[in-house]
Amino acid sequence: MLHSVLVVGAGPTGLAMAAELARHGVQCRVIDKARAPSDRSRANVIQARTLELLSLMQLADEFVMAGHPVHAANIYSNGKRIVHLRFDDLDSPYPYLLVLAQSQTERILGDTLRQHGVVVERGVELLSLSQDAEKATFELRHADGHTERERVDWIVGCDGPHSTVRRALDVPFEGHAFDQVFILADVQVHSELSDEELHIYSQHGDVCAIFPLGRGRYRIVADNPPASLAGQDPSLEECQAMVNERMSEPVTLSDPEWISTFHVNSRMVKELRSRRVFLAGDAAHIHSPAGGQGMNTGIQDAVNLAWKLALVCSGRSDPSLLDSYQSERYPVERSVLRQTD
């Protein structure tokens, strides 16, 4: 089968890109070098605008059924609540934050893609790409070691912050890394806190945030872990100690699904397109998780680009339409980086 588009990366951005292309009748191919999808929750907030776009794909209801709505955010400083932000007043059919594990987002998008007859090719790595006036040429290596070369009209790199596509284009990923170390934990929480609101605490400059995932599970995010950890992942007991020091309400943690440390980068490319190759999602921009905007920005990149590629691939639009991807998405991405910083 001749494909019009190669999508590199099968995270939320790549799956949304491929699903939208397939919905518009574009023959696309999706590869991912990982042999299996991640079972970690990672990005777990879906914004109202993203749900509105998913409704165009007839998927919003399924996402809402699977997710956990959060209707407000609270910010506390040294034990006193200083902000109560209601989402119910959003001018949207979805006036809330929807909390859903990234693994479930990928499952729903992947099922939709399969319904369109497209199966993600896993364990397949992009080795190289080149392009000329007519086509883009790429070389792949499969899990069994054999390689292949193919030509397509367009390539979309949705392969994350360490993007092979971006590196093949030799596009600078400009920005900086923050010095802070953050703790991330998905755990069971026993407390009197509302599980329909998220809570962010600042105690003498140290931050701890607690996000409901539904069914008594929460995500804990905290900065400035004890120096004694020295880059090691903390234990549940060490997470409990940090929570006790920073939160004014009594909270008991148990049954950790996973606990890790991470650093925050703030980086983006200046050009989202290089002739026949595009960058989207974390391949084009990464930033602080503040506000839960990363995955949402990537999915919105995908929806913006997919319908334009579909019109061009079908011959119903001149390729100059694709220039609007840069002019429309770059200002949004730049704004998100500045705000999250």
CSV table of C-alpha atoms in Angstrom, one decimal:
chain,number,residue,atom,x,y,z
A,1,MET,CA,0.0,0.0,0.0
A,2,LEU,CA,1.2,3.5,-0.9
A,3,HIS,CA,1.0,5.8,2.1
A,4,SER,CA,0.7,9.6,1.9
A,5,VAL,CA,1.9,10.3,5.4
A,6,LEU,CA,4.3,8.7,7.8
A,7,VAL,CA,3.6,9.5,11.5
A,8,VAL,CA,6.6,8.8,13.7
A,9,GLY,CA,5.6,8.3,17.4
A,10,ALA,CA,2.5,6.7,18.8
A,11,GLY,CA,1.9,8.8,21.9
A,12,PRO,CA,-1.2,10.9,22.3
A,13,THR,CA,0.0,13.4,19.6
A,14,GLY,CA,0.9,10.8,17.1
A,15,LEU,CA,-2.2,8.7,17.7
A,16,ALA,CA,-4.5,11.8,17.4
A,17,MET,CA,-2.7,12.8,14.2
A,18,ALA,CA,-3.1,9.4,12.6
A,19,ALA,CA,-6.7,9.1,13.7
A,20,GLU,CA,-7.6,12.4,12.2
A,21,LEU,CA,-5.8,11.7,9.0
A,22,ALA,CA,-7.5,8.3,8.7
A,23,ARG,CA,-10.9,9.9,9.5
A,24,HIS,CA,-10.4,12.2,6.6
A,25,GLY,CA,-9.5,9.4,4.3
A,26,VAL,CA,-5.7,9.8,4.2
A,27,GLN,CA,-3.5,6.6,3.9
A,28,CYS,CA,-1.1,6.9,6.8
A,29,ARG,CA,1.5,4.7,8.5
A,30,VAL,CA,2.3,5.0,12.2
A,31,ILE,CA,5.5,3.7,13.7
A,32,ASP,CA,7.0,3.7,17.3
A,33,LYS,CA,10.3,2.3,18.4
A,34,ALA,CA,8.8,1.2,21.7
A,35,ARG,CA,7.6,-2.4,21.5
A,36,ALA,CA,4.6,-1.7,23.8
A,37,PRO,CA,2.6,1.3,24.9
A,38,SER,CA,3.6,2.8,28.3
A,39,ASP,CA,1.5,1.7,31.3
A,40,ARG,CA,2.4,4.9,33.2
A,41,SER,CA,-0.2,7.6,33.7
A,42,ARG,CA,2.2,10.5,32.8
A,43,ALA,CA,0.1,13.3,31.3
A,44,ASN,CA,-3.2,13.0,32.9
A,45,VAL,CA,-5.1,16.2,32.4
A,46,ILE,CA,-7.4,16.9,29.4
A,47,GLN,CA,-8.5,20.5,29.0
A,48,ALA,CA,-11.9,21.7,27.9
A,49,ARG,CA,-10.7,22.8,24.5
A,50,THR,CA,-9.1,19.4,23.8
A,51,LEU,CA,-12.4,17.7,24.7
A,52,GLU,CA,-14.2,20.1,22.2
A,53,LEU,CA,-11.8,18.9,19.5
A,54,LEU,CA,-12.2,15.3,20.5
A,55,SER,CA,-15.9,15.8,20.1
A,56,LEU,CA,-15.3,16.5,16.4
A,57,MET,CA,-13.8,13.0,16.3
A,58,GLN,CA,-16.9,11.6,18.0
A,59,LEU,CA,-14.7,10.6,21.0
A,60,ALA,CA,-15.4,13.1,23.7
A,61,ASP,CA,-18.2,11.0,25.3
A,62,GLU,CA,-15.9,8.0,25.6
A,63,PHE,CA,-13.2,10.1,27.2
A,64,VAL,CA,-15.6,11.7,29.7
A,65,MET,CA,-17.0,8.2,30.6
A,66,ALA,CA,-13.5,7.0,31.3
A,67,GLY,CA,-12.1,10.1,33.1
A,68,HIS,CA,-12.6,11.9,36.4
A,69,PRO,CA,-13.9,15.5,36.3
A,70,VAL,CA,-12.2,18.1,38.5
A,71,HIS,CA,-14.3,21.2,39.0
A,72,ALA,CA,-12.0,23.6,40.9
A,73,ALA,CA,-8.4,24.3,42.0
A,74,ASN,CA,-7.2,25.5,45.4
A,75,ILE,CA,-3.9,27.2,46.2
A,76,TYR,CA,-2.7,27.5,49.7
A,77,SER,CA,0.2,29.5,51.2
A,78,ASN,CA,1.6,28.6,54.6
A,79,GLY,CA,-1.7,26.8,55.5
A,80,LYS,CA,-4.1,29.5,54.3
A,81,ARG,CA,-6.2,29.1,51.1
A,82,ILE,CA,-5.5,32.2,48.9
A,83,VAL,CA,-7.1,31.0,45.6
A,84,HIS,CA,-10.3,29.1,44.8
A,85,LEU,CA,-10.6,28.8,41.0
A,86,ARG,CA,-13.9,27.4,39.7
A,87,PHE,CA,-13.9,25.6,36.3
A,88,ASP,CA,-17.7,25.3,36.2
A,89,ASP,CA,-17.9,28.8,34.7
A,90,LEU,CA,-15.8,27.9,31.6
A,91,ASP,CA,-17.6,28.8,28.4
A,92,SER,CA,-17.5,25.2,27.1
A,93,PRO,CA,-19.7,22.1,27.0
A,94,TYR,CA,-17.0,20.6,29.2
A,95,PRO,CA,-16.5,23.0,32.1
A,96,TYR,CA,-14.0,21.1,34.0
A,97,LEU,CA,-10.6,19.4,33.9
A,98,LEU,CA,-10.8,15.8,32.9
A,99,VAL,CA,-8.3,13.6,34.7
A,100,LEU,CA,-7.4,10.5,32.8
A,101,ALA,CA,-4.3,8.4,32.7
A,102,GLN,CA,-2.2,8.9,29.5
A,103,SER,CA,-2.4,5.1,29.0
A,104,GLN,CA,-6.2,5.3,28.8
A,105,THR,CA,-6.0,8.3,26.4
A,106,GLU,CA,-3.6,6.2,24.1
A,107,ARG,CA,-6.0,3.2,24.4
A,108,ILE,CA,-9.0,5.2,23.2
A,109,LEU,CA,-7.1,6.8,20.4
A,110,GLY,CA,-5.5,3.5,19.4
A,111,ASP,CA,-8.9,1.8,19.3
A,112,THR,CA,-10.2,4.5,17.0
A,113,LEU,CA,-7.2,4.2,14.8
A,114,ARG,CA,-7.7,0.4,14.4
A,115,GLN,CA,-11.4,1.0,13.5
A,116,HIS,CA,-10.0,3.0,10.6
A,117,GLY,CA,-7.9,0.0,9.6
A,118,VAL,CA,-4.5,1.5,10.8
A,119,VAL,CA,-2.4,-0.6,13.2
A,120,VAL,CA,0.6,1.0,15.0
A,121,GLU,CA,3.8,-0.7,13.9
A,122,ARG,CA,5.8,-1.2,17.2
A,123,GLY,CA,9.5,-1.9,17.6
A,124,VAL,CA,10.1,0.0,14.4
A,125,GLU,CA,12.8,2.8,14.5
A,126,LEU,CA,13.4,5.6,12.1
A,127,LEU,CA,17.0,5.5,11.0
A,128,SER,CA,17.2,8.4,8.5
A,129,LEU,CA,15.1,10.7,6.3
A,130,SER,CA,15.7,12.9,3.3
A,131,GLN,CA,13.5,14.9,1.0
A,132,ASP,CA,13.3,16.3,-2.4
A,133,ALA,CA,10.7,18.4,-4.3
A,134,GLU,CA,8.4,15.4,-4.9
A,135,LYS,CA,8.7,13.1,-1.8
A,136,ALA,CA,10.3,12.4,1.5
A,137,THR,CA,12.4,9.2,1.8
A,138,PHE,CA,12.9,7.3,5.0
A,139,GLU,CA,14.7,4.2,6.3
A,140,LEU,CA,13.3,2.1,9.1
A,141,ARG,CA,14.7,-0.7,11.2
A,142,HIS,CA,12.3,-3.4,12.5
A,143,ALA,CA,12.5,-5.3,15.7
A,144,ASP,CA,13.9,-8.4,13.9
A,145,GLY,CA,16.7,-6.2,12.5
A,146,HIS,CA,15.7,-6.0,8.9
A,147,THR,CA,15.5,-2.5,7.3
A,148,GLU,CA,13.4,-1.0,4.6
A,149,ARG,CA,13.2,2.3,2.6
A,150,GLU,CA,10.0,4.0,1.5
A,151,ARG,CA,8.9,7.3,0.0
A,152,VAL,CA,5.9,9.3,1.2
A,153,ASP,CA,4.4,12.7,0.5
A,154,TRP,CA,4.8,13.9,4.1
A,155,ILE,CA,6.3,13.0,7.4
A,156,VAL,CA,5.1,14.1,10.8
A,157,GLY,CA,7.5,13.8,13.8
A,158,CYS,CA,5.5,13.1,17.0
A,159,ASP,CA,8.3,11.2,18.7
A,160,GLY,CA,8.8,13.2,21.9
A,161,PRO,CA,11.5,15.4,23.4
A,162,HIS,CA,14.3,13.2,22.1
A,163,SER,CA,12.8,13.2,18.6
A,164,THR,CA,14.7,11.3,15.9
A,165,VAL,CA,12.8,13.3,13.3
A,166,ARG,CA,13.9,16.6,14.8
A,167,ARG,CA,17.5,15.4,15.0
A,168,ALA,CA,17.5,14.2,11.4
A,169,LEU,CA,16.4,17.7,10.3
A,170,ASP,CA,19.2,19.2,12.5
A,171,VAL,CA,16.7,21.6,14.0
A,172,PRO,CA,17.8,23.4,17.2
A,173,PHE,CA,15.7,22.6,20.3
A,174,GLU,CA,16.3,26.0,22.0
A,175,GLY,CA,15.7,26.7,25.6
A,176,HIS,CA,16.9,25.7,29.1
A,177,ALA,CA,16.6,23.2,31.9
A,178,PHE,CA,15.4,24.2,35.4
A,179,ASP,CA,17.6,23.5,38.4
A,180,GLN,CA,14.8,22.1,40.5
A,181,VAL,CA,14.2,18.4,41.1
A,182,PHE,CA,10.6,17.3,41.3
A,183,ILE,CA,9.0,14.2,42.8
A,184,LEU,CA,6.2,12.5,41.1
A,185,ALA,CA,4.0,9.8,42.7
A,186,ASP,CA,0.8,8.0,41.9
A,187,VAL,CA,-0.6,6.7,45.2
A,188,GLN,CA,-3.7,5.9,47.2
A,189,VAL,CA,-4.6,8.8,49.5
A,190,HIS,CA,-6.8,8.8,52.6
A,191,SER,CA,-7.9,12.3,53.6
A,192,GLU,CA,-10.9,14.6,53.9
A,193,LEU,CA,-10.0,16.5,50.7
A,194,SER,CA,-12.6,16.7,47.9
A,195,ASP,CA,-11.7,14.4,45.1
A,196,GLU,CA,-13.4,16.9,42.7
A,197,GLU,CA,-10.8,19.6,43.3
A,198,LEU,CA,-7.1,19.8,43.0
A,199,HIS,CA,-4.9,21.3,45.7
A,200,ILE,CA,-1.6,23.1,45.5
A,201,TYR,CA,0.4,24.0,48.7
A,202,SER,CA,3.3,26.3,49.2
A,203,GLN,CA,5.0,26.1,52.5
A,204,HIS,CA,8.0,28.4,53.0
A,205,GLY,CA,8.8,28.3,49.3
A,206,ASP,CA,8.4,24.5,48.9
A,207,VAL,CA,5.5,23.3,46.7
A,208,CYS,CA,3.4,20.2,47.0
A,209,ALA,CA,0.4,19.6,44.6
A,210,ILE,CA,-2.2,16.8,44.9
A,211,PHE,CA,-4.4,15.9,41.9
A,212,PRO,CA,-7.3,13.5,42.1
A,213,LEU,CA,-7.2,10.6,39.7
A,214,GLY,CA,-10.5,9.0,40.8
A,215,ARG,CA,-11.3,6.0,43.0
A,216,GLY,CA,-9.2,7.3,45.9
A,217,ARG,CA,-6.0,7.6,43.9
A,218,TYR,CA,-4.0,10.8,43.5
A,219,ARG,CA,-0.9,12.2,41.8
A,220,ILE,CA,1.5,13.9,44.1
A,221,VAL,CA,4.0,16.5,42.7
A,222,ALA,CA,6.5,18.2,44.9
A,223,ASP,CA,9.7,20.1,44.4
A,224,ASN,CA,13.0,20.4,46.3
A,225,PRO,CA,13.2,16.9,47.8
A,226,PRO,CA,15.6,16.3,50.7
A,227,ALA,CA,19.3,16.5,49.6
A,228,SER,CA,19.8,13.1,51.2
A,229,LEU,CA,18.0,11.5,48.2
A,230,ALA,CA,20.8,12.7,45.9
A,231,GLY,CA,19.0,11.8,42.6
A,232,GLN,CA,17.5,8.7,43.9
A,233,ASP,CA,13.7,7.9,43.7
A,234,PRO,CA,12.2,8.5,47.1
A,235,SER,CA,10.4,5.8,49.1
A,236,LEU,CA,6.7,6.1,50.1
A,237,GLU,CA,7.8,7.0,53.6
A,238,GLU,CA,9.9,9.9,52.2
A,239,CYS,CA,7.0,11.1,50.1
A,240,GLN,CA,4.8,11.0,53.2
A,241,ALA,CA,7.3,13.1,55.1
A,242,MET,CA,7.3,15.8,52.4
A,243,VAL,CA,3.5,15.8,52.3
A,244,ASN,CA,3.3,16.1,56.1
A,245,GLU,CA,5.7,19.1,56.0
A,246,ARG,CA,3.9,21.0,53.3
A,247,MET,CA,0.1,20.3,53.5
A,248,SER,CA,-2.1,21.7,56.2
A,249,GLU,CA,-4.6,18.8,56.0
A,250,PRO,CA,-3.8,15.3,57.3
A,251,VAL,CA,-3.1,13.0,54.4
A,252,THR,CA,-2.0,9.3,54.5
A,253,LEU,CA,-0.3,7.8,51.4
A,254,SER,CA,-0.4,4.1,50.5
A,255,ASP,CA,-0.2,1.6,47.7
A,256,PRO,CA,2.2,3.5,45.3
A,257,GLU,CA,1.8,2.7,41.7
A,258,TRP,CA,5.1,4.4,40.9
A,259,ILE,CA,7.3,7.1,42.3
A,260,SER,CA,10.1,8.9,40.4
A,261,THR,CA,12.1,12.1,40.2
A,262,PHE,CA,12.3,14.4,37.1
A,263,HIS,CA,13.7,17.6,35.9
A,264,VAL,CA,11.8,20.2,33.9
A,265,ASN,CA,13.0,21.5,30.5
A,266,SER,CA,11.6,24.5,28.6
A,267,ARG,CA,12.5,24.2,24.9
A,268,MET,CA,11.0,24.6,21.5
A,269,VAL,CA,11.8,24.8,17.8
A,270,LYS,CA,11.4,28.0,15.8
A,271,GLU,CA,10.2,26.2,12.7
A,272,LEU,CA,7.5,23.5,12.8
A,273,ARG,CA,8.0,22.6,9.2
A,274,SER,CA,10.9,21.8,7.0
A,275,ARG,CA,9.5,21.4,3.5
A,276,ARG,CA,7.8,17.9,3.6
A,277,VAL,CA,8.5,17.2,7.3
A,278,PHE,CA,6.5,18.6,10.3
A,279,LEU,CA,7.1,18.5,14.1
A,280,ALA,CA,4.3,18.3,16.6
A,281,GLY,CA,3.8,17.8,20.3
A,282,ASP,CA,6.8,17.2,22.5
A,283,ALA,CA,9.0,16.9,19.5
A,284,ALA,CA,8.4,20.6,18.9
A,285,HIS,CA,8.0,21.9,22.4
A,286,ILE,CA,8.4,20.8,26.0
A,287,HIS,CA,7.8,22.8,29.2
A,288,SER,CA,6.9,22.7,32.9
A,289,PRO,CA,3.8,20.5,33.6
A,290,ALA,CA,2.2,23.5,35.4
A,291,GLY,CA,-1.4,23.7,34.3
A,292,GLY,CA,-1.3,20.3,32.6
A,293,GLN,CA,-0.9,21.7,29.1
A,294,GLY,CA,1.7,19.6,27.4
A,295,MET,CA,-0.4,16.7,26.0
A,296,ASN,CA,-3.2,19.1,25.3
A,297,THR,CA,-1.0,21.3,23.2
A,298,GLY,CA,0.3,18.3,21.2
A,299,ILE,CA,-3.2,17.0,20.5
A,300,GLN,CA,-4.3,20.4,19.4
A,301,ASP,CA,-1.2,20.6,17.1
A,302,ALA,CA,-2.3,17.3,15.6
A,303,VAL,CA,-5.9,18.4,14.9
A,304,ASN,CA,-4.7,21.7,13.4
A,305,LEU,CA,-2.3,19.9,11.0
A,306,ALA,CA,-4.3,16.8,10.1
A,307,TRP,CA,-7.2,18.4,8.2
A,308,LYS,CA,-4.9,20.6,6.2
A,309,LEU,CA,-2.7,17.6,5.2
A,310,ALA,CA,-5.9,15.8,4.3
A,311,LEU,CA,-7.0,18.6,1.9
A,312,VAL,CA,-3.6,18.8,0.3
A,313,CYS,CA,-3.3,15.0,0.0
A,314,SER,CA,-6.7,14.8,-1.7
A,315,GLY,CA,-5.8,17.6,-4.1
A,316,ARG,CA,-8.5,19.9,-2.8
A,317,SER,CA,-6.1,22.5,-1.5
A,318,ASP,CA,-2.8,24.0,-2.6
A,319,PRO,CA,0.2,22.9,-0.4
A,320,SER,CA,0.6,26.6,0.6
A,321,LEU,CA,-2.3,25.9,3.1
A,322,LEU,CA,0.3,24.0,5.2
A,323,ASP,CA,2.2,27.2,5.9
A,324,SER,CA,-0.7,28.1,8.3
A,325,TYR,CA,0.4,25.4,10.7
A,326,GLN,CA,3.4,27.4,11.6
A,327,SER,CA,1.6,30.8,11.8
A,328,GLU,CA,-1.3,29.4,13.9
A,329,ARG,CA,0.4,26.9,16.2
A,330,TYR,CA,3.8,28.6,16.9
A,331,PRO,CA,2.4,31.6,18.8
A,332,VAL,CA,0.3,29.3,20.9
A,333,GLU,CA,3.2,27.1,21.8
A,334,ARG,CA,5.5,30.1,22.6
A,335,SER,CA,2.8,31.5,24.9
A,336,VAL,CA,2.4,28.1,26.7
A,337,LEU,CA,6.1,28.0,27.3
A,338,ARG,CA,6.2,31.5,28.7
A,339,GLN,CA,3.2,31.0,31.0
A,340,THR,CA,4.3,27.6,32.3
A,341,ASP,CA,7.8,29.0,33.0
